GROMACS .gro file of N, CA and C in nm:
model
  501
    1MET      N    1   0.083  -0.118   0.000
    1MET     CA    2   0.000   0.000   0.000
    1MET      C    3   0.088   0.125   0.000
    2LEU      N    4   0.079   0.201  -0.106
    2LEU     CA    5   0.163   0.320  -0.122
    2LEU      C    6   0.134   0.426  -0.015
    3ILE      N    7   0.006   0.448   0.011
    3ILE     CA    8  -0.033   0.548   0.111
    3ILE      C    9   0.021   0.510   0.248
    4ARG      N   10   0.010   0.384   0.283
    4ARG     CA   11   0.059   0.335   0.413
    4ARG      C   12   0.208   0.364   0.428
    5GLY      N   13   0.284   0.342   0.320
    5GLY     CA   14   0.428   0.367   0.326
    5GLY      C   15   0.461   0.512   0.354
    6TRP      N   16   0.392   0.603   0.285
    6TRP     CA   17   0.416   0.746   0.305
    6TRP      C   18   0.373   0.791   0.443
    7VAL      N   19   0.255   0.747   0.485
    7VAL     CA   20   0.206   0.786   0.617
    7VAL      C   21   0.300   0.734   0.725
    8HIS      N   22   0.347   0.611   0.708
    8HIS     CA   23   0.438   0.551   0.806
    8HIS      C   24   0.570   0.629   0.812
    9LYS      N   25   0.623   0.667   0.697
    9LYS     CA   26   0.748   0.743   0.694
    9LYS      C   27   0.731   0.880   0.760
   10ILE      N   28   0.620   0.945   0.731
   10ILE     CA   29   0.593   1.076   0.793
   10ILE      C   30   0.579   1.062   0.944
   11SER      N   31   0.503   0.961   0.986
   11SER     CA   32   0.483   0.937   1.129
   11SER      C   33   0.615   0.908   1.200
   12ASP      N   34   0.698   0.823   1.140
   12ASP     CA   35   0.829   0.792   1.199
   12ASP      C   36   0.919   0.915   1.204
   13PHE      N   37   0.920   0.993   1.096
   13PHE     CA   38   1.002   1.114   1.090
   13PHE      C   39   0.961   1.213   1.199
   14LEU      N   40   0.831   1.236   1.211
   14LEU     CA   41   0.781   1.327   1.315
   14LEU      C   42   0.816   1.276   1.454
   15ASN      N   43   0.806   1.145   1.473
   15ASN     CA   44   0.838   1.088   1.603
   15ASN      C   45   0.986   1.107   1.638
   16ARG      N   46   1.074   1.093   1.540
   16ARG     CA   47   1.217   1.115   1.565
   16ARG      C   48   1.242   1.261   1.604
   17ILE      N   49   1.178   1.354   1.536
   17ILE     CA   50   1.194   1.496   1.570
   17ILE      C   51   1.143   1.522   1.711
   18VAL      N   52   1.025   1.469   1.741
   18VAL     CA   53   0.965   1.492   1.873
   18VAL      C   54   1.052   1.433   1.983
   19ARG      N   55   1.112   1.316   1.959
   19ARG     CA   56   1.201   1.257   2.060
   19ARG      C   57   1.318   1.351   2.091
   20SER      N   58   1.374   1.414   1.988
   20SER     CA   59   1.485   1.507   2.008
   20SER      C   60   1.441   1.631   2.084
   21VAL      N   61   1.328   1.688   2.044
   21VAL     CA   62   1.274   1.807   2.112
   21VAL      C   63   1.238   1.771   2.256
   22LEU      N   64   1.181   1.654   2.276
   22LEU     CA   65   1.143   1.609   2.409
   22LEU      C   66   1.266   1.599   2.500
   23PHE      N   67   1.374   1.547   2.447
   23PHE     CA   68   1.498   1.539   2.525
   23PHE      C   69   1.541   1.678   2.569
   24LEU      N   70   1.540   1.772   2.475
   24LEU     CA   71   1.583   1.909   2.506
   24LEU      C   72   1.491   1.978   2.605
   25THR      N   73   1.360   1.965   2.587
   25THR     CA   74   1.266   2.032   2.679
   25THR      C   75   1.274   1.972   2.819
   26THR      N   76   1.285   1.841   2.826
   26THR     CA   77   1.293   1.776   2.958
   26THR      C   78   1.422   1.814   3.029
   27LEU      N   79   1.532   1.809   2.957
   27LEU     CA   80   1.661   1.849   3.014
   27LEU      C   81   1.658   1.996   3.058
   28SER      N   82   1.597   2.080   2.977
   28SER     CA   83   1.590   2.223   3.007
   28SER      C   84   1.507   2.251   3.132
   29PHE      N   85   1.388   2.189   3.142
   29PHE     CA   86   1.307   2.221   3.260
   29PHE      C   87   1.368   2.163   3.386
   30ALA      N   88   1.431   2.046   3.377
   30ALA     CA   89   1.496   1.989   3.495
   30ALA      C   90   1.615   2.076   3.537
   31GLY      N   91   1.693   2.120   3.440
   31GLY     CA   92   1.806   2.208   3.470
   31GLY      C   93   1.762   2.342   3.526
   32LEU      N   94   1.654   2.395   3.471
   32LEU     CA   95   1.603   2.524   3.517
   32LEU      C   96   1.549   2.514   3.660
   33ILE      N   97   1.480   2.406   3.690
   33ILE     CA   98   1.429   2.388   3.827
   33ILE      C   99   1.546   2.376   3.925
   34PHE      N  100   1.646   2.297   3.888
   34PHE     CA  101   1.764   2.283   3.974
   34PHE      C  102   1.833   2.418   3.995
   35THR      N  103   1.853   2.491   3.886
   35THR     CA  104   1.917   2.623   3.893
   35THR      C  105   1.833   2.718   3.979
   36GLY      N  106   1.701   2.713   3.961
   36GLY     CA  107   1.612   2.798   4.041
   36GLY      C  108   1.623   2.769   4.189
   37VAL      N  109   1.633   2.641   4.226
   37VAL     CA  110   1.647   2.604   4.367
   37VAL      C  111   1.781   2.654   4.422
   38VAL      N  112   1.887   2.636   4.345
   38VAL     CA  113   2.020   2.682   4.389
   38VAL      C  114   2.019   2.834   4.410
   39PHE      N  115   1.963   2.906   4.314
   39PHE     CA  116   1.960   3.052   4.326
   39PHE      C  117   1.873   3.097   4.443
   40ARG      N  118   1.761   3.030   4.464
   40ARG     CA  119   1.669   3.072   4.571
   40ARG      C  120   1.725   3.041   4.709
   41TYR      N  121   1.777   2.918   4.729
   41TYR     CA  122   1.812   2.875   4.864
   41TYR      C  123   1.961   2.883   4.897
   42VAL      N  124   2.047   2.882   4.796
   42VAL     CA  125   2.190   2.889   4.823
   42VAL      C  126   2.242   3.031   4.804
   43ILE      N  127   2.212   3.089   4.688
   43ILE     CA  128   2.260   3.223   4.656
   43ILE      C  129   2.168   3.331   4.716
   44LYS      N  130   2.047   3.293   4.752
   44LYS     CA  131   1.948   3.384   4.812
   44LYS      C  132   1.905   3.495   4.716
   45HIS      N  133   1.903   3.463   4.589
   45HIS     CA  134   1.859   3.558   4.487
   45HIS      C  135   1.774   3.480   4.385
   46PRO      N  136   1.642   3.470   4.409
   46PRO     CA  137   1.559   3.385   4.323
   46PRO      C  138   1.549   3.437   4.179
   47LEU      N  139   1.543   3.343   4.088
   47LEU     CA  140   1.519   3.375   3.947
   47LEU      C  141   1.367   3.374   3.927
   48ILE      N  142   1.307   3.491   3.926
   48ILE     CA  143   1.161   3.497   3.927
   48ILE      C  144   1.098   3.444   3.798
   49PHE      N  145   1.171   3.445   3.690
   49PHE     CA  146   1.117   3.396   3.563
   49PHE      C  147   1.122   3.244   3.551
   50SER      N  148   1.202   3.179   3.636
   50SER     CA  149   1.228   3.036   3.619
   50SER      C  150   1.102   2.950   3.634
   51VAL      N  151   1.012   2.989   3.720
   51VAL     CA  152   0.891   2.909   3.742
   51VAL      C  153   0.803   2.909   3.616
   52GLU      N  154   0.789   3.025   3.554
   52GLU     CA  155   0.704   3.033   3.435
   52GLU      C  156   0.765   2.958   3.317
   53ILE      N  157   0.895   2.971   3.299
   53ILE     CA  158   0.960   2.898   3.189
   53ILE      C  159   0.957   2.748   3.216
   54ALA      N  160   0.983   2.708   3.340
   54ALA     CA  161   0.979   2.566   3.375
   54ALA      C  162   0.839   2.508   3.352
   55LYS      N  163   0.736   2.586   3.384
   55LYS     CA  164   0.599   2.541   3.361
   55LYS      C  165   0.574   2.516   3.212
   56LEU      N  166   0.615   2.610   3.129
   56LEU     CA  167   0.601   2.594   2.984
   56LEU      C  168   0.675   2.470   2.933
   57LEU      N  169   0.799   2.455   2.975
   57LEU     CA  170   0.879   2.342   2.930
   57LEU      C  171   0.822   2.209   2.979
   58PHE      N  172   0.772   2.207   3.102
   58PHE     CA  173   0.715   2.084   3.156
   58PHE      C  174   0.590   2.043   3.079
   59ILE      N  175   0.501   2.137   3.054
   59ILE     CA  176   0.378   2.107   2.981
   59ILE      C  177   0.410   2.058   2.840
   60TRP      N  178   0.500   2.126   2.773
   60TRP     CA  179   0.540   2.081   2.638
   60TRP      C  180   0.601   1.941   2.644
   61SER      N  181   0.685   1.916   2.742
   61SER     CA  182   0.746   1.783   2.756
   61SER      C  183   0.640   1.676   2.778
   62ALA      N  184   0.545   1.705   2.863
   62ALA     CA  185   0.440   1.607   2.894
   62ALA      C  186   0.358   1.572   2.770
   63PHE      N  187   0.315   1.672   2.697
   63PHE     CA  188   0.231   1.644   2.580
   63PHE      C  189   0.311   1.581   2.465
   64LEU      N  190   0.436   1.619   2.450
   64LEU     CA  191   0.519   1.554   2.348
   64LEU      C  192   0.546   1.409   2.386
   65ALA      N  193   0.565   1.383   2.515
   65ALA     CA  194   0.588   1.245   2.561
   65ALA      C  195   0.467   1.156   2.533
   66VAL      N  196   0.348   1.213   2.544
   66VAL     CA  197   0.226   1.137   2.513
   66VAL      C  198   0.229   1.087   2.369
   67THR      N  199   0.272   1.173   2.277
   67THR     CA  200   0.273   1.133   2.135
   67THR      C  201   0.375   1.024   2.109
   68VAL      N  202   0.490   1.031   2.175
   68VAL     CA  203   0.592   0.927   2.158
   68VAL      C  204   0.541   0.794   2.212
   69ALA      N  205   0.482   0.797   2.330
   69ALA     CA  206   0.429   0.674   2.390
   69ALA      C  207   0.320   0.613   2.302
   70TYR      N  208   0.234   0.695   2.246
   70TYR     CA  209   0.126   0.646   2.160
   70TYR      C  210   0.183   0.584   2.033
   71LYS      N  211   0.275   0.654   1.969
   71LYS     CA  212   0.335   0.605   1.844
   71LYS      C  213   0.407   0.473   1.866
   72GLU      N  214   0.479   0.463   1.976
   72GLU     CA  215   0.560   0.344   2.003
   72GLU      C  216   0.484   0.237   2.080
   73LYS      N  217   0.355   0.258   2.098
   73LYS     CA  218   0.266   0.164   2.167
   73LYS      C  219   0.318   0.130   2.307
   74LYS      N  220   0.365   0.232   2.376
   74LYS     CA  221   0.417   0.215   2.512
   74LYS      C  222   0.324   0.278   2.615
   75HIS      N  223   0.206   0.316   2.572
   75HIS     CA  224   0.110   0.378   2.663
   75HIS      C  225   0.026   0.269   2.730
   76ILE      N  226  -0.042   0.309   2.833
   76ILE     CA  227  -0.130   0.216   2.905
   76ILE      C  228  -0.247   0.180   2.815
   77ARG      N  229  -0.273   0.051   2.805
   77ARG     CA  230  -0.385   0.005   2.722
   77ARG      C  231  -0.469  -0.092   2.804
   78PHE      N  232  -0.595  -0.088   2.779
   78PHE     CA  233  -0.684  -0.183   2.845
   78PHE      C  234  -0.694  -0.308   2.758
   79GLN      N  235  -0.633  -0.415   2.805
   79GLN     CA  236  -0.628  -0.539   2.728
   79GLN      C  237  -0.738  -0.638   2.768
   80PHE      N  238  -0.818  -0.602   2.866
   80PHE     CA  239  -0.915  -0.699   2.917
   80PHE      C  240  -1.014  -0.743   2.811
   81LEU      N  241  -1.050  -0.656   2.718
   81LEU     CA  242  -1.145  -0.692   2.613
   81LEU      C  243  -1.087  -0.800   2.522
   82ASN      N  244  -0.956  -0.793   2.497
   82ASN     CA  245  -0.892  -0.892   2.410
   82ASN      C  246  -0.903  -1.033   2.465
   83ALA      N  247  -0.909  -1.047   2.597
   83ALA     CA  248  -0.921  -1.180   2.657
   83ALA      C  249  -1.054  -1.246   2.623
   84PHE      N  250  -1.155  -1.166   2.591
   84PHE     CA  251  -1.287  -1.220   2.560
   84PHE      C  252  -1.311  -1.238   2.411
   85LEU      N  253  -1.221  -1.187   2.328
   85LEU     CA  254  -1.239  -1.195   2.183
   85LEU      C  255  -1.172  -1.319   2.126
   86LYS      N  256  -1.231  -1.370   2.021
   86LYS     CA  257  -1.168  -1.480   1.949
   86LYS      C  258  -1.049  -1.423   1.873
   87GLU      N  259  -0.952  -1.508   1.844
   87GLU     CA  260  -0.827  -1.461   1.785
   87GLU      C  261  -0.846  -1.385   1.655
   88HIS      N  262  -0.939  -1.428   1.572
   88HIS     CA  263  -0.957  -1.361   1.443
   88HIS      C  264  -1.019  -1.222   1.456
   89LEU      N  265  -1.068  -1.187   1.574
   89LEU     CA  266  -1.127  -1.055   1.595
   89LEU      C  267  -1.030  -0.953   1.657
   90LEU      N  268  -0.911  -0.999   1.696
   90LEU     CA  269  -0.817  -0.909   1.763
   90LEU      C  270  -0.771  -0.795   1.672
   91ALA      N  271  -0.738  -0.827   1.547
   91ALA     CA  272  -0.694  -0.722   1.454
   91ALA      C  273  -0.808  -0.625   1.424
   92LEU      N  274  -0.930  -0.677   1.413
   92LEU     CA  275  -1.047  -0.591   1.390
   92LEU      C  276  -1.068  -0.498   1.510
   93ASN      N  277  -1.054  -0.552   1.629
   93ASN     CA  278  -1.066  -0.472   1.751
   93ASN      C  279  -0.962  -0.360   1.752
   94GLU      N  280  -0.839  -0.393   1.713
   94GLU     CA  281  -0.732  -0.292   1.708
   94GLU      C  282  -0.767  -0.183   1.608
   95LEU      N  283  -0.818  -0.221   1.493
   95LEU     CA  284  -0.856  -0.124   1.390
   95LEU      C  285  -0.966  -0.031   1.441
   96ILE      N  286  -1.066  -0.087   1.504
   96ILE     CA  287  -1.176  -0.007   1.558
   96ILE      C  288  -1.125   0.091   1.664
   97ILE      N  289  -1.036   0.044   1.750
   97ILE     CA  290  -0.980   0.130   1.855
   97ILE      C  291  -0.900   0.245   1.794
   98ARG      N  292  -0.817   0.215   1.694
   98ARG     CA  293  -0.732   0.318   1.632
   98ARG      C  294  -0.816   0.422   1.558
   99ILE      N  295  -0.916   0.377   1.484
   99ILE     CA  296  -1.002   0.471   1.411
   99ILE      C  297  -1.082   0.556   1.509
  100SER      N  298  -1.134   0.494   1.614
  100SER     CA  299  -1.208   0.569   1.716
  100SER      C  300  -1.118   0.673   1.782
  101GLY      N  301  -0.994   0.634   1.811
  101GLY     CA  302  -0.899   0.727   1.870
  101GLY      C  303  -0.872   0.845   1.780
  102CYS      N  304  -0.861   0.819   1.651
  102CYS     CA  305  -0.837   0.926   1.554
  102CYS      C  306  -0.952   1.027   1.555
  103PHE      N  307  -1.074   0.977   1.553
  103PHE     CA  308  -1.190   1.067   1.557
  103PHE      C  309  -1.195   1.145   1.689
  104PHE      N  310  -1.161   1.079   1.797
  104PHE     CA  311  -1.158   1.144   1.928
  104PHE      C  312  -1.055   1.258   1.928
  105PHE      N  313  -0.937   1.232   1.871
  105PHE     CA  314  -0.833   1.336   1.865
  105PHE      C  315  -0.876   1.453   1.778
  106ILE      N  316  -0.948   1.425   1.671
  106ILE     CA  317  -0.997   1.533   1.583
  106ILE      C  318  -1.095   1.622   1.658
  107ILE      N  319  -1.185   1.560   1.733
  107ILE     CA  320  -1.282   1.637   1.813
  107ILE      C  321  -1.209   1.721   1.918
  108LEU      N  322  -1.114   1.659   1.987
  108LEU     CA  323  -1.036   1.733   2.087
  108LEU      C  324  -0.960   1.849   2.024
  109LEU      N  325  -0.908   1.828   1.905
  109LEU     CA  326  -0.833   1.934   1.836
  109LEU      C  327  -0.921   2.056   1.812
  110PHE      N  328  -1.043   2.032   1.769
  110PHE     CA  329  -1.137   2.142   1.746
  110PHE      C  330  -1.154   2.225   1.873
  111TYR      N  331  -1.176   2.158   1.986
  111TYR     CA  332  -1.197   2.230   2.111
  111TYR      C  333  -1.067   2.290   2.166
  112ALA      N  334  -0.955   2.225   2.142
  112ALA     CA  335  -0.826   2.278   2.188
  112ALA      C  336  -0.794   2.409   2.116
  113VAL      N  337  -0.825   2.416   1.988
  113VAL     CA  338  -0.801   2.540   1.913
  113VAL      C  339  -0.890   2.651   1.968
  114ARG      N  340  -1.016   2.621   1.991
  114ARG     CA  341  -1.108   2.722   2.046
  114ARG      C  342  -1.061   2.770   2.184
  115PHE      N  343  -1.021   2.676   2.268
  115PHE     CA  344  -0.977   2.713   2.402
  115PHE      C  345  -0.849   2.797   2.397
  116THR      N  346  -0.756   2.758   2.311
  116THR     CA  347  -0.631   2.833   2.298
  116THR      C  348  -0.658   2.975   2.252
  117GLN      N  349  -0.751   2.991   2.159
  117GLN     CA  350  -0.787   3.125   2.113
  117GLN      C  351  -0.847   3.207   2.228
  118ALA      N  352  -0.926   3.143   2.313
  118ALA     CA  353  -0.988   3.214   2.425
  118ALA      C  354  -0.884   3.256   2.529
  119VAL      N  355  -0.782   3.175   2.548
  119VAL     CA  356  -0.681   3.202   2.651
  119VAL      C  357  -0.571   3.295   2.600
  120TRP      N  358  -0.557   3.305   2.469
  120TRP     CA  359  -0.445   3.380   2.411
  120TRP      C  360  -0.427   3.521   2.467
  121PRO      N  361  -0.533   3.596   2.496
  121PRO     CA  362  -0.514   3.733   2.547
  121PRO      C  363  -0.459   3.741   2.690
  122THR      N  364  -0.447   3.629   2.760
  122THR     CA  365  -0.392   3.632   2.896
  122THR      C  366  -0.241   3.609   2.891
  123PHE      N  367  -0.170   3.667   2.987
  123PHE     CA  368  -0.024   3.665   2.981
  123PHE      C  369   0.037   3.617   3.112
  124PHE      N  370   0.154   3.556   3.102
  124PHE     CA  371   0.233   3.526   3.220
  124PHE      C  372   0.281   3.660   3.277
  125PRO      N  373   0.270   3.679   3.408
  125PRO     CA  374   0.303   3.810   3.464
  125PRO      C  375   0.449   3.851   3.449
  126VAL      N  376   0.541   3.759   3.462
  126VAL     CA  377   0.683   3.796   3.456
  126VAL      C  378   0.735   3.797   3.312
  127LEU      N  379   0.702   3.694   3.237
  127LEU     CA  380   0.754   3.682   3.100
  127LEU      C  381   0.682   3.773   3.001
  128ASN      N  382   0.560   3.814   3.036
  128ASN     CA  383   0.475   3.890   2.945
  128ASN      C  384   0.457   3.816   2.812
  129LEU      N  385   0.437   3.685   2.824
  129LEU     CA  386   0.417   3.595   2.711
  129LEU      C  387   0.277   3.536   2.723
  130SER      N  388   0.209   3.520   2.613
  130SER     CA  389   0.073   3.467   2.617
  130SER      C  390   0.070   3.328   2.682
  131GLN      N  391  -0.028   3.308   2.769
  131GLN     CA  392  -0.045   3.177   2.829
  131GLN      C  393  -0.100   3.076   2.728
  132GLY      N  394  -0.141   3.127   2.613
  132GLY     CA  395  -0.184   3.039   2.506
  132GLY      C  396  -0.076   2.942   2.463
  133TRP      N  397   0.052   2.979   2.483
  133TRP     CA  398   0.161   2.890   2.446
  133TRP      C  399   0.158   2.759   2.524
  134LEU      N  400   0.100   2.762   2.644
  134LEU     CA  401   0.080   2.636   2.717
  134LEU      C  402  -0.010   2.542   2.638
  135TYR      N  403  -0.115   2.597   2.579
  135TYR     CA  404  -0.217   2.517   2.513
  135TYR      C  405  -0.184   2.487   2.367
  136VAL      N  406  -0.091   2.560   2.311
  136VAL     CA  407  -0.043   2.525   2.177
  136VAL      C  408   0.020   2.386   2.181
  137SER      N  409   0.078   2.350   2.295
  137SER     CA  410   0.136   2.216   2.310
  137SER      C  411   0.030   2.108   2.293
  138VAL      N  412  -0.091   2.134   2.338
  138VAL     CA  413  -0.201   2.039   2.322
  138VAL      C  414  -0.237   2.026   2.174
  139ILE      N  415  -0.242   2.138   2.104
  139ILE     CA  416  -0.274   2.136   1.961
  139ILE      C  417  -0.168   2.058   1.884
  140VAL      N  418  -0.042   2.087   1.911
  140VAL     CA  419   0.068   2.016   1.843
  140VAL      C  420   0.059   1.866   1.873
  141ALA      N  421   0.037   1.832   1.999
  141ALA     CA  422   0.027   1.690   2.037
  141ALA      C  423  -0.090   1.622   1.966
  142LEU      N  424  -0.203   1.689   1.958
  142LEU     CA  425  -0.319   1.629   1.892
  142LEU      C  426  -0.296   1.609   1.743
  143VAL      N  427  -0.231   1.703   1.678
  143VAL     CA  428  -0.199   1.686   1.535
  143VAL      C  429  -0.108   1.565   1.518
  144LEU      N  430  -0.007   1.553   1.603
  144LEU     CA  431   0.082   1.437   1.597
  144LEU      C  432   0.007   1.308   1.626
  145LEU      N  433  -0.081   1.310   1.723
  145LEU     CA  434  -0.160   1.190   1.756
  145LEU      C  435  -0.250   1.150   1.640
  146ILE      N  436  -0.303   1.246   1.568
  146ILE     CA  437  -0.387   1.215   1.451
  146ILE      C  438  -0.302   1.147   1.344
  147VAL      N  439  -0.183   1.201   1.317
  147VAL     CA  440  -0.094   1.140   1.217
  147VAL      C  441  -0.059   0.997   1.260
  148HIS      N  442  -0.023   0.979   1.386
  148HIS     CA  443   0.012   0.846   1.435
  148HIS      C  444  -0.109   0.752   1.433
  149SER      N  445  -0.227   0.806   1.462
  149SER     CA  446  -0.348   0.723   1.458
  149SER      C  447  -0.378   0.673   1.318
  150VAL      N  448  -0.360   0.760   1.220
  150VAL     CA  449  -0.381   0.718   1.081
  150VAL      C  450  -0.281   0.608   1.046
  151ASP      N  451  -0.155   0.628   1.085
  151ASP     CA  452  -0.052   0.527   1.059
  151ASP      C  453  -0.087   0.395   1.126
  152LEU      N  454  -0.123   0.399   1.253
  152LEU     CA  455  -0.155   0.276   1.326
  152LEU      C  456  -0.285   0.213   1.276
  153SER      N  457  -0.379   0.294   1.228
  153SER     CA  458  -0.502   0.240   1.170
  153SER      C  459  -0.471   0.165   1.041
  154LEU      N  460  -0.386   0.223   0.958
  154LEU     CA  461  -0.347   0.156   0.834
  154LEU      C  462  -0.269   0.028   0.863
  155GLU      N  463  -0.187   0.031   0.967
  155GLU     CA  464  -0.115  -0.089   1.009
  155GLU      C  465  -0.213  -0.198   1.052
  156ALA      N  466  -0.313  -0.160   1.129
  156ALA     CA  467  -0.414  -0.256   1.174
  156ALA      C  468  -0.496  -0.309   1.057
  157LEU      N  469  -0.526  -0.223   0.961
  157LEU     CA  470  -0.600  -0.266   0.842
  157LEU      C  471  -0.519  -0.367   0.761
  158GLU      N  472  -0.390  -0.342   0.745
  158GLU     CA  473  -0.302  -0.437   0.676
  158GLU      C  474  -0.299  -0.571   0.749
  159ALA      N  475  -0.289  -0.566   0.881
  159ALA     CA  476  -0.286  -0.689   0.961
  159ALA      C  477  -0.417  -0.765   0.945
  160LEU      N  478  -0.527  -0.693   0.942
  160LEU     CA  479  -0.658  -0.755   0.926
  160LEU      C  480  -0.669  -0.822   0.789
  161LYS      N  481  -0.624  -0.751   0.685
  161LYS     CA  482  -0.628  -0.807   0.550
  161LYS      C  483  -0.538  -0.930   0.536
  162ALA      N  484  -0.425  -0.928   0.605
  162ALA     CA  485  -0.329  -1.039   0.596
  162ALA      C  486  -0.369  -1.156   0.686
  163GLY      N  487  -0.473  -1.136   0.764
  163GLY     CA  488  -0.519  -1.243   0.853
  163GLY      C  489  -0.436  -1.259   0.979
  164LYS      N  490  -0.358  -1.156   1.013
  164LYS     CA  491  -0.278  -1.162   1.136
  164LYS      C  492  -0.370  -1.150   1.256
  165LYS      N  493  -0.333  -1.218   1.361
  165LYS     CA  494  -0.415  -1.215   1.482
  165LYS      C  495  -0.369  -1.107   1.580
  166HIS      N  496  -0.239  -1.081   1.581
  166HIS     CA  497  -0.182  -0.981   1.672
  166HIS      C  498  -0.097  -0.884   1.594
  167LEU      N  499  -0.091  -0.761   1.641
  167LEU     CA  500  -0.007  -0.659   1.576
  167LEU      C  501   0.126  -0.652   1.645
   0.00000   0.00000   0.00000
């Protein structure tokens, strides 16, 4: 399937980029928190901007990590339904779950954009930066989750067509 190949390559490429950005954001917020503690309690001169930047970096790290876990199938999944299904229905169940997830992410994206627009006029007091940047991370994560969902749905469809029982 030509479409599956392109979608899979795009999904993998985006995941590699996100893993790199995730490393940097996580390292940055951890370093910033450590530096903030040292400045506040050792040097006795707090970095007042550090809390706001650390909050931004933490939120971005969390939502980017969700996309990596989803793409790599390392997220928590409820497997109890699979125990009740016959083997030939497992791939169909996976396909239904992935397509449902994709639609769910699309609906969430619609509301995330609306919410971000509503929050955009509010600002962090020290940085004077829109608090909407916190919620842009949700939008980015949802777009990535949609791409990964399409990829995983096509993977499940291929498995179903090939008669595979497990993905």
